[in-house]
GROMACS .gro file of C-alpha atoms in nm:
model
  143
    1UNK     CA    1  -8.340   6.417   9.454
    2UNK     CA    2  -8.252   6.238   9.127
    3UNK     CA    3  -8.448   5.983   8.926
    4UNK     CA    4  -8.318   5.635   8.942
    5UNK     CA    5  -8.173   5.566   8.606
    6UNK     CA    6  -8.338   5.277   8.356
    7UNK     CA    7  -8.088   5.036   8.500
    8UNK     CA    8  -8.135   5.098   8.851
    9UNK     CA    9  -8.558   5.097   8.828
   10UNK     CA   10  -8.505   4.760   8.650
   11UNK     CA   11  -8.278   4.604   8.940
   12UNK     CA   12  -8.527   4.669   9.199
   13UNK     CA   13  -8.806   4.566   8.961
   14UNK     CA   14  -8.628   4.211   8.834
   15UNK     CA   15  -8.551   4.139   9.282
   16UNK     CA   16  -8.949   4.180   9.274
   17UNK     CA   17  -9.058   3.975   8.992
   18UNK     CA   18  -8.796   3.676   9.098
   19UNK     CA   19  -8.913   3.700   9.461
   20UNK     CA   20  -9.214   3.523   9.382
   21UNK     CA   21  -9.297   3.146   9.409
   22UNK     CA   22  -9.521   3.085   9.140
   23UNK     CA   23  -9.658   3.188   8.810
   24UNK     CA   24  -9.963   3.265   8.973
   25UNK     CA   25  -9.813   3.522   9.176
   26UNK     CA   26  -9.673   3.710   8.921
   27UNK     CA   27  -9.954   3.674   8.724
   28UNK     CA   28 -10.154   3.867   9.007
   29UNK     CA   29  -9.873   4.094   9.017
   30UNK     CA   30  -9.885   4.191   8.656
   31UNK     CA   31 -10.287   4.163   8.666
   32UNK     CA   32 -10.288   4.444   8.941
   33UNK     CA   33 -10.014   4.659   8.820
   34UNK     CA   34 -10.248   4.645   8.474
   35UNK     CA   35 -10.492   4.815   8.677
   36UNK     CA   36 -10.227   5.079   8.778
   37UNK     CA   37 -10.048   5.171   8.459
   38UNK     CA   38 -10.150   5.533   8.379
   39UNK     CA   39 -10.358   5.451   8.041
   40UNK     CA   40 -10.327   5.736   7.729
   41UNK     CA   41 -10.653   5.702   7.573
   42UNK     CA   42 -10.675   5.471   7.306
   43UNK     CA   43 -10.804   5.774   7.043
   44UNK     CA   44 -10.458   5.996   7.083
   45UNK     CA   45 -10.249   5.744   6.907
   46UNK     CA   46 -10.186   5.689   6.557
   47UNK     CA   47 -10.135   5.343   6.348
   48UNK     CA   48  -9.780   5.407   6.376
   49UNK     CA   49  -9.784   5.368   6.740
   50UNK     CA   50  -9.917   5.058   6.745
   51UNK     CA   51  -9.671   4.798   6.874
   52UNK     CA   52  -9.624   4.486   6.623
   53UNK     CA   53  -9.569   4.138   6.776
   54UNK     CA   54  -9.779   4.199   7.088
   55UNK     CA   55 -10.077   3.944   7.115
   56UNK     CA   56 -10.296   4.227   7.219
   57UNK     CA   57 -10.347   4.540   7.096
   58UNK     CA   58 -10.103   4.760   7.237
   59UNK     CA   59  -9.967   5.127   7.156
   60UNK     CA   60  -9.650   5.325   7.251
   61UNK     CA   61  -9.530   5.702   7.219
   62UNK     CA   62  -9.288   5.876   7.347
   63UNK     CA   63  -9.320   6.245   7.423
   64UNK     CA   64  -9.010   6.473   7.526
   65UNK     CA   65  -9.100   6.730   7.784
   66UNK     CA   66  -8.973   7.030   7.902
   67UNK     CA   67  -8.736   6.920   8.166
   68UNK     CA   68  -8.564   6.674   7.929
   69UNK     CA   69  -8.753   6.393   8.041
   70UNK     CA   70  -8.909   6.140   7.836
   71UNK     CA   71  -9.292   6.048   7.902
   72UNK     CA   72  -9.429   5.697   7.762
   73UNK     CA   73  -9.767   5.694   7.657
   74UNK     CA   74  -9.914   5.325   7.636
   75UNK     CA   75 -10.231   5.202   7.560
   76UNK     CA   76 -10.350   4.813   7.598
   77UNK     CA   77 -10.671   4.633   7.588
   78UNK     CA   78 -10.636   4.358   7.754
   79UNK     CA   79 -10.535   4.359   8.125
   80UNK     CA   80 -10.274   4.098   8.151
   81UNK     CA   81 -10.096   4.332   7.891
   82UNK     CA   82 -10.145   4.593   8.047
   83UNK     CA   83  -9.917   4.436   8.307
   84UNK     CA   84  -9.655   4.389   8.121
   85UNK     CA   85  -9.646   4.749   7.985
   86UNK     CA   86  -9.654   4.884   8.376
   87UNK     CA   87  -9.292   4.639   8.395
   88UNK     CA   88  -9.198   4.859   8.061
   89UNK     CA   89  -9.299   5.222   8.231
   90UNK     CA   90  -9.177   5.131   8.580
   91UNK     CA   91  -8.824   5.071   8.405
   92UNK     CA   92  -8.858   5.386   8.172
   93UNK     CA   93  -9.094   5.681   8.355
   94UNK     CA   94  -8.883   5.944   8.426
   95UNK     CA   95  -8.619   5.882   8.190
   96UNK     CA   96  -8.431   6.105   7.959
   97UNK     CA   97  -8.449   6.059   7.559
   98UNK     CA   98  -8.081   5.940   7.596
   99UNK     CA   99  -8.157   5.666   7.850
  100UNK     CA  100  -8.448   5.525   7.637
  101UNK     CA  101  -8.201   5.516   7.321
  102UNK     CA  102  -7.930   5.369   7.522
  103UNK     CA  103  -8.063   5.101   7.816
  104UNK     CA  104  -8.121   4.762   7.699
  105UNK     CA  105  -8.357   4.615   7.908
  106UNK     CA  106  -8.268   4.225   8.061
  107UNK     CA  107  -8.558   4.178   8.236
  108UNK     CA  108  -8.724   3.908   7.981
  109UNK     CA  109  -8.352   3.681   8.075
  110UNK     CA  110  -8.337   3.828   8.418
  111UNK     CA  111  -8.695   3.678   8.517
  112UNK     CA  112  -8.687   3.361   8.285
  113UNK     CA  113  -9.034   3.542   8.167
  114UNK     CA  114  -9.006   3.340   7.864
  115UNK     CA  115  -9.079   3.025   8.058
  116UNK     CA  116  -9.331   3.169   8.309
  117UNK     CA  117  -9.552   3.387   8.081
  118UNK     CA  118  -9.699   3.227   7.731
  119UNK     CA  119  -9.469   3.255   7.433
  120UNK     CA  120  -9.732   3.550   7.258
  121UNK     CA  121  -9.732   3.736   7.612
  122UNK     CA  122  -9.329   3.738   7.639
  123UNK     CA  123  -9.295   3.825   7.251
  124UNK     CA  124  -9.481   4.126   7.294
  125UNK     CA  125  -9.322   4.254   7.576
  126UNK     CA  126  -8.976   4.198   7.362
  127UNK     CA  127  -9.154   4.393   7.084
  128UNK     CA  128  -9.267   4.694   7.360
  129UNK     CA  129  -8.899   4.685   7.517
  130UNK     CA  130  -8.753   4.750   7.175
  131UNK     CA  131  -9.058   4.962   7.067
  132UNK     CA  132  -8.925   5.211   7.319
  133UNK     CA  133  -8.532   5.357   7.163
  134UNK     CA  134  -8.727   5.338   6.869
  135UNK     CA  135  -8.985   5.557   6.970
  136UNK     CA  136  -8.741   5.761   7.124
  137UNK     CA  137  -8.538   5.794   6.787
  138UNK     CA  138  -8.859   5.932   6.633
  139UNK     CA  139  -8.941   6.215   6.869
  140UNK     CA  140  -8.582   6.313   6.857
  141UNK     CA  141  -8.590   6.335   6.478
  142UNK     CA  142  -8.915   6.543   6.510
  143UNK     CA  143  -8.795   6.780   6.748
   0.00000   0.00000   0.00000
């Protein structure tokens, strides 16, 4: 069996997020998946990982293992951020190095997240969205 491809992972996850009602149901949405994103310790990443323009404090990597795949590494310290990086990985897991440097994520547009979440919540998960080909970029160049 395949992996779904960036595209694919983000069309289910975009008929999710615009099911809901209210803001308060995503917000519980994104408030549990926070407590489900698989969290790299804060102490194995470097200033260069952090991610700029995020209102918390939030880190990225991207490590290329051995079957070609791409693993993201993300770190967050507040919960509601958290969140939002689970949208980022649920798009990305699984993903080769040539899918993170290519997809361009819509979800922000797709969801209208720029009217439902606060302007310094939907600005950093811009900055974590385009975080990602660049991360990918790097570990390419180091490898």
């Amino acid at each position: 069996m395949t992996a779904l491809r960036p595209a694919s992972r983000e069309k289910i996850l975009i008929n999710k997020l615009n099911s809901f009602t209210s803001t308060e149901q995503l917000a519980q949405f994104l408030l549990e998946k926070g407590k489900k994103l698989p969290i790299t310790p804060r102490e194995q990443f470097m200033e260069a990982d952090e991610v700029r323009g995020c209102q918390s404090l939030m880190y990225c990597k991207v490590i290329l293992m051995g079957d070609e795949s791409a693993s993201i590494q993300l770190y967050s310290d507040a919960l509601i951020s958290k969140g939002l990086a689970y949208l980022a990985y649920d798009i990305y897991s699984g993903s080769t190095l040539r899918d993170l440097l290519l997809f361009q994520s819509r979800i922000i547009e797709e969801v209208d997240l720029l009217t439902k979440l606060s302007i310094g919540r939907s600005h950093g998960l811009a900055s974590l969205l385009a975080a990602i080909p660049q991360r990918a970029m790097q570990t390419i160049q180091k490898s």
